[in-house]
Amino acid sequence: MRKTLYLKDDDTRLSFLYGNFITLTNLTDDEIDRIIKYKISPIKVSVHTTDSELRKYMMGNDKDIDILEYLKKLIDAKITVDCQIVLVRAVNDRAQITKTINDLSSLHPGLRSVAVVPVGLTKHREKLIELKPFDKESASAVVSQVTDLQKQLLKNIRTRFIFIADEFYIQSENDFPAYEDYEDFDQLENGIGMCRLFKNQVEDKVKNIKYKEVLNDEITFVTGLAAYELMIEISKIIMNKINVKINVVKIKNNYVGD
């Protein structure tokens, strides 16, 4: 792969410009002050957990930082923050996620939103600790737990605040939430609500077709495994309005995704 793909970056400029998530672990006080001075906002921060010892373990870094204090310093300076929790099965889920969300929600509205995304695992794990991937049952438990937290937060702070990655809905075979439930789609580029938004966009485009357009054509959609069922749905929506045959082909990513 190209060299840049091997770089573990904590560059706040990339966070601001492209939505990259940073951990704050490797930043100096001067760099934090620079964010504040130049109003680099919003900033995307990977929190994972607010338990200091667990966070050090997950980050593989013994540097002892109080992530909540760092976040509070940024928010007090009017820097908007979006966070993510990369969820690792049997590590920072269950009771840990409830604690983390309760801690982070205390910083709302400066802390705007939190995404819960599954850890990405590939076959390339030499010299790394063994991690268990989420399955249908464990993914369903995440969806259920976080949905309950959303309901509490909506009542208490008038926003769902925490949003679940599309992968969890797909793996648990749960329906995607309604369009309105994603609120402002603050974490769209993090895979939060992409499937719902795409489906709605397609439905909006075809609903104004007054009669079945005749193309007499055949096309193929190529997709990864995770989005296959969604693309089947999309193809049916289109074929219902346009006289075209759509084949959907799923491709397994043996290079990066396996």
Short mmCIF file of C-alpha atoms in Angstrom, two decimals:
data_model
loop_
_atom_site.label_atom_id
_atom_site.label_comp_id
_atom_site.label_asym_id
_atom_site.label_seq_id
_atom_site.Cartn_x
_atom_site.Cartn_y
_atom_site.Cartn_z
CA MET A 1 0.00 0.00 0.00
CA ARG A 2 1.08 3.61 -0.36
CA LYS A 3 3.20 4.88 2.54
CA THR A 4 0.62 7.38 3.80
CA LEU A 5 -1.76 4.52 4.69
CA TYR A 6 0.70 3.34 7.33
CA LEU A 7 0.83 6.71 9.09
CA LYS A 8 -0.91 6.96 12.46
CA ASP A 9 -1.78 10.62 12.48
CA ASP A 10 -2.94 12.96 15.24
CA ASP A 11 -3.03 16.10 13.10
CA THR A 12 -5.67 18.59 14.24
CA ARG A 13 -5.59 20.29 10.85
CA LEU A 14 -6.75 17.10 9.15
CA SER A 15 -9.44 16.76 11.79
CA PHE A 16 -10.76 20.21 10.95
CA LEU A 17 -10.37 19.98 7.17
CA TYR A 18 -11.33 16.37 6.45
CA GLY A 19 -13.06 15.06 9.56
CA ASN A 20 -10.21 12.80 10.68
CA PHE A 21 -10.54 11.65 14.27
CA ILE A 22 -7.69 12.39 16.65
CA THR A 23 -7.12 10.99 20.13
CA LEU A 24 -5.52 14.06 21.79
CA THR A 25 -3.08 11.58 23.36
CA ASN A 26 -0.08 12.78 21.39
CA LEU A 27 -0.79 16.51 21.51
CA THR A 28 1.26 18.90 23.60
CA ASP A 29 -0.25 21.72 25.63
CA ASP A 30 1.07 24.14 23.00
CA GLU A 31 -0.84 22.29 20.29
CA ILE A 32 -4.03 22.40 22.35
CA ASP A 33 -3.49 26.12 22.83
CA ARG A 34 -3.05 26.52 19.06
CA ILE A 35 -6.44 24.90 18.44
CA ILE A 36 -7.96 27.42 20.82
CA LYS A 37 -6.03 30.41 19.48
CA TYR A 38 -6.97 29.79 15.86
CA LYS A 39 -10.48 28.53 16.64
CA ILE A 40 -9.96 25.25 14.78
CA SER A 41 -13.53 24.02 15.04
CA PRO A 42 -15.17 21.54 14.88
CA ILE A 43 -12.66 18.98 16.10
CA LYS A 44 -13.25 15.22 15.87
CA VAL A 45 -11.98 13.23 18.85
CA SER A 46 -11.72 9.48 19.38
CA VAL A 47 -12.58 8.90 23.02
CA HIS A 48 -13.37 5.15 23.16
CA THR A 49 -13.81 5.29 26.94
CA THR A 50 -13.60 7.81 29.76
CA ASP A 51 -12.01 5.24 32.06
CA SER A 52 -8.37 6.41 32.13
CA GLU A 53 -6.77 3.01 32.71
CA LEU A 54 -8.90 1.31 30.09
CA ARG A 55 -8.20 4.09 27.61
CA LYS A 56 -4.44 3.73 28.11
CA TYR A 57 -4.79 -0.01 27.48
CA MET A 58 -6.85 0.52 24.33
CA MET A 59 -4.54 3.19 22.96
CA GLY A 60 -1.40 1.21 23.76
CA ASN A 61 -0.05 4.38 25.30
CA ASP A 62 0.97 4.87 28.93
CA LYS A 63 0.58 8.64 28.74
CA ASP A 64 -1.87 9.56 31.48
CA ILE A 65 -4.30 12.19 30.22
CA ASP A 66 -7.71 13.10 31.55
CA ILE A 67 -9.70 13.07 28.32
CA LEU A 68 -12.66 14.82 29.95
CA GLU A 69 -10.44 17.70 31.09
CA TYR A 70 -8.99 18.06 27.60
CA LEU A 71 -12.47 18.11 26.09
CA LYS A 72 -13.72 20.58 28.67
CA LYS A 73 -10.80 22.91 27.96
CA LEU A 74 -11.67 22.93 24.26
CA ILE A 75 -15.38 23.38 24.85
CA ASP A 76 -14.83 26.21 27.33
CA ALA A 77 -12.92 27.96 24.53
CA LYS A 78 -15.98 27.61 22.23
CA ILE A 79 -14.48 24.78 20.18
CA THR A 80 -17.21 22.43 18.94
CA VAL A 81 -16.33 18.77 19.42
CA ASP A 82 -17.72 15.58 17.87
CA CYS A 83 -16.56 12.32 19.43
CA GLN A 84 -16.51 8.68 18.51
CA ILE A 85 -16.37 5.50 20.51
CA VAL A 86 -14.72 2.68 18.60
CA LEU A 87 -16.44 -0.22 20.29
CA VAL A 88 -14.46 -3.37 21.01
CA ARG A 89 -16.46 -6.38 22.06
CA ALA A 90 -15.97 -7.34 25.72
CA VAL A 91 -13.57 -4.41 26.24
CA ASN A 92 -15.34 -1.03 26.26
CA ASP A 93 -18.95 -2.06 25.65
CA ARG A 94 -21.82 -2.84 28.07
CA ALA A 95 -21.40 -0.95 31.37
CA GLN A 96 -18.41 0.96 30.01
CA ILE A 97 -20.38 2.51 27.18
CA THR A 98 -23.08 3.70 29.59
CA LYS A 99 -20.43 5.33 31.80
CA THR A 100 -18.70 6.93 28.82
CA ILE A 101 -21.92 8.35 27.39
CA ASN A 102 -23.04 9.69 30.75
CA ASP A 103 -19.68 11.42 31.16
CA LEU A 104 -19.64 12.86 27.64
CA SER A 105 -23.25 14.04 27.69
CA SER A 106 -22.40 16.27 30.65
CA LEU A 107 -20.35 18.34 28.16
CA HIS A 108 -23.25 18.95 25.76
CA PRO A 109 -23.92 21.21 23.84
CA GLY A 110 -20.24 22.05 23.29
CA LEU A 111 -19.71 18.37 22.73
CA ARG A 112 -22.19 18.08 19.89
CA SER A 113 -22.49 14.36 19.18
CA VAL A 114 -20.99 10.93 19.77
CA ALA A 115 -20.76 8.09 17.25
CA VAL A 116 -20.57 4.44 18.24
CA VAL A 117 -18.71 2.45 15.58
CA PRO A 118 -17.44 -1.15 15.58
CA VAL A 119 -13.72 -1.79 15.62
CA GLY A 120 -12.43 -2.64 12.16
CA LEU A 121 -10.72 -6.02 12.11
CA THR A 122 -8.83 -7.63 9.24
CA LYS A 123 -6.83 -10.84 8.90
CA HIS A 124 -3.61 -8.81 9.18
CA ARG A 125 -3.16 -9.04 12.95
CA GLU A 126 0.34 -10.40 13.55
CA LYS A 127 1.67 -9.54 17.03
CA LEU A 128 -1.66 -7.94 17.97
CA ILE A 129 -3.94 -9.01 20.80
CA GLU A 130 -6.88 -11.20 19.87
CA LEU A 131 -10.14 -9.29 19.52
CA LYS A 132 -13.59 -10.77 19.07
CA PRO A 133 -15.63 -9.36 16.18
CA PHE A 134 -19.25 -8.46 16.75
CA ASP A 135 -21.82 -11.02 15.63
CA LYS A 136 -25.57 -10.69 15.17
CA GLU A 137 -26.35 -11.19 18.87
CA SER A 138 -23.71 -8.83 20.26
CA ALA A 139 -24.46 -6.18 17.61
CA SER A 140 -28.15 -6.40 18.49
CA ALA A 141 -27.28 -5.87 22.16
CA VAL A 142 -25.36 -2.70 21.23
CA VAL A 143 -28.29 -1.36 19.20
CA SER A 144 -30.72 -2.08 22.04
CA GLN A 145 -28.52 -0.53 24.74
CA VAL A 146 -27.65 2.60 22.79
CA THR A 147 -31.25 3.10 21.63
CA ASP A 148 -32.33 3.11 25.28
CA LEU A 149 -29.63 5.68 26.04
CA GLN A 150 -30.85 7.79 23.12
CA LYS A 151 -34.36 7.85 24.57
CA GLN A 152 -33.07 9.01 27.96
CA LEU A 153 -30.87 11.70 26.42
CA LEU A 154 -33.65 12.96 24.15
CA LYS A 155 -35.77 13.46 27.24
CA ASN A 156 -33.01 15.03 29.34
CA ILE A 157 -31.02 17.18 26.88
CA ARG A 158 -33.40 17.24 23.90
CA THR A 159 -31.09 15.44 21.51
CA ARG A 160 -30.27 11.78 20.95
CA PHE A 161 -26.61 12.86 21.18
CA ILE A 162 -25.25 9.36 20.56
CA PHE A 163 -25.64 7.74 17.15
CA ILE A 164 -25.05 4.17 16.00
CA ALA A 165 -22.95 3.21 12.98
CA ASP A 166 -24.80 1.69 10.05
CA GLU A 167 -22.73 -1.51 10.41
CA PHE A 168 -24.40 -2.33 13.73
CA TYR A 169 -27.88 -2.14 12.19
CA ILE A 170 -26.77 -4.25 9.24
CA GLN A 171 -25.07 -6.91 11.34
CA SER A 172 -27.94 -7.13 13.85
CA GLU A 173 -30.51 -7.14 11.02
CA ASN A 174 -32.32 -4.19 12.56
CA ASP A 175 -34.02 -1.58 10.40
CA PHE A 176 -32.23 1.73 10.02
CA PRO A 177 -33.78 4.55 12.09
CA ALA A 178 -36.05 7.10 10.46
CA TYR A 179 -34.40 9.99 8.63
CA GLU A 180 -35.43 12.44 11.38
CA ASP A 181 -33.77 10.32 14.06
CA TYR A 182 -30.34 11.22 12.69
CA GLU A 183 -31.10 14.88 13.45
CA ASP A 184 -28.43 16.98 11.68
CA PHE A 185 -26.33 14.05 10.40
CA ASP A 186 -23.30 15.47 12.22
CA GLN A 187 -21.41 12.17 11.88
CA LEU A 188 -22.34 11.27 8.32
CA GLU A 189 -18.71 10.91 7.18
CA ASN A 190 -18.19 8.48 10.04
CA GLY A 191 -20.71 6.05 8.58
CA ILE A 192 -23.63 7.28 10.68
CA GLY A 193 -26.81 7.49 8.62
CA MET A 194 -25.23 7.02 5.19
CA CYS A 195 -27.55 4.14 4.32
CA ARG A 196 -30.71 5.93 5.45
CA LEU A 197 -29.72 9.12 3.64
CA PHE A 198 -28.88 7.26 0.43
CA LYS A 199 -32.15 5.34 0.46
CA ASN A 200 -34.14 8.52 1.06
CA GLN A 201 -32.31 10.34 -1.72
CA VAL A 202 -33.11 7.57 -4.20
CA GLU A 203 -36.75 7.48 -3.13
CA ASP A 204 -37.01 11.26 -3.50
CA LYS A 205 -35.51 11.14 -6.99
CA VAL A 206 -37.84 8.44 -8.33
CA LYS A 207 -41.09 9.51 -6.66
CA ASN A 208 -41.56 12.34 -9.16
CA ILE A 209 -41.45 9.98 -12.12
CA LYS A 210 -45.04 10.02 -13.35
CA TYR A 211 -44.85 6.99 -15.59
CA LYS A 212 -42.51 4.06 -15.95
CA GLU A 213 -39.63 5.32 -18.04
CA VAL A 214 -38.44 2.93 -20.71
CA LEU A 215 -34.70 2.45 -20.96
CA ASN A 216 -34.64 -1.22 -22.02
CA ASP A 217 -31.18 -1.46 -20.55
CA GLU A 218 -29.29 -3.65 -18.13
CA ILE A 219 -26.81 -2.34 -15.57
CA THR A 220 -24.79 -3.77 -12.71
CA PHE A 221 -24.19 -2.38 -9.24
CA VAL A 222 -20.96 -3.61 -7.64
CA THR A 223 -20.86 -3.38 -3.86
CA GLY A 224 -19.13 -4.72 -0.79
CA LEU A 225 -20.67 -7.36 1.45
CA ALA A 226 -22.07 -5.01 4.09
CA ALA A 227 -24.11 -2.88 1.69
CA TYR A 228 -25.38 -5.76 -0.45
CA GLU A 229 -28.89 -6.02 1.01
CA LEU A 230 -29.31 -2.25 0.89
CA MET A 231 -28.31 -2.18 -2.77
CA ILE A 232 -30.86 -4.92 -3.49
CA GLU A 233 -33.51 -2.63 -1.96
CA ILE A 234 -32.24 0.34 -3.95
CA SER A 235 -32.33 -1.62 -7.19
CA LYS A 236 -35.95 -2.64 -6.57
CA ILE A 237 -36.95 0.98 -5.90
CA ILE A 238 -35.40 2.05 -9.20
CA MET A 239 -36.75 -0.88 -11.23
CA ASN A 240 -40.24 -0.17 -9.94
CA LYS A 241 -40.10 3.22 -11.67
CA ILE A 242 -37.74 2.68 -14.58
CA ASN A 243 -37.79 -0.13 -17.11
CA VAL A 244 -34.24 -1.27 -16.49
CA LYS A 245 -32.76 -4.50 -15.22
CA ILE A 246 -30.31 -4.05 -12.37
CA ASN A 247 -27.94 -6.79 -11.26
CA VAL A 248 -26.31 -6.40 -7.85
CA VAL A 249 -22.95 -8.10 -7.41
CA LYS A 250 -21.20 -8.31 -4.04
CA ILE A 251 -17.42 -8.35 -3.93
CA LYS A 252 -15.36 -9.56 -0.98
CA ASN A 253 -12.44 -7.25 -0.25
CA ASN A 254 -9.59 -9.70 0.17
CA TYR A 255 -6.90 -7.02 0.29
CA VAL A 256 -7.96 -4.61 3.01
CA GLY A 257 -11.34 -5.75 4.29
CA ASP A 258 -10.87 -9.46 4.90
#
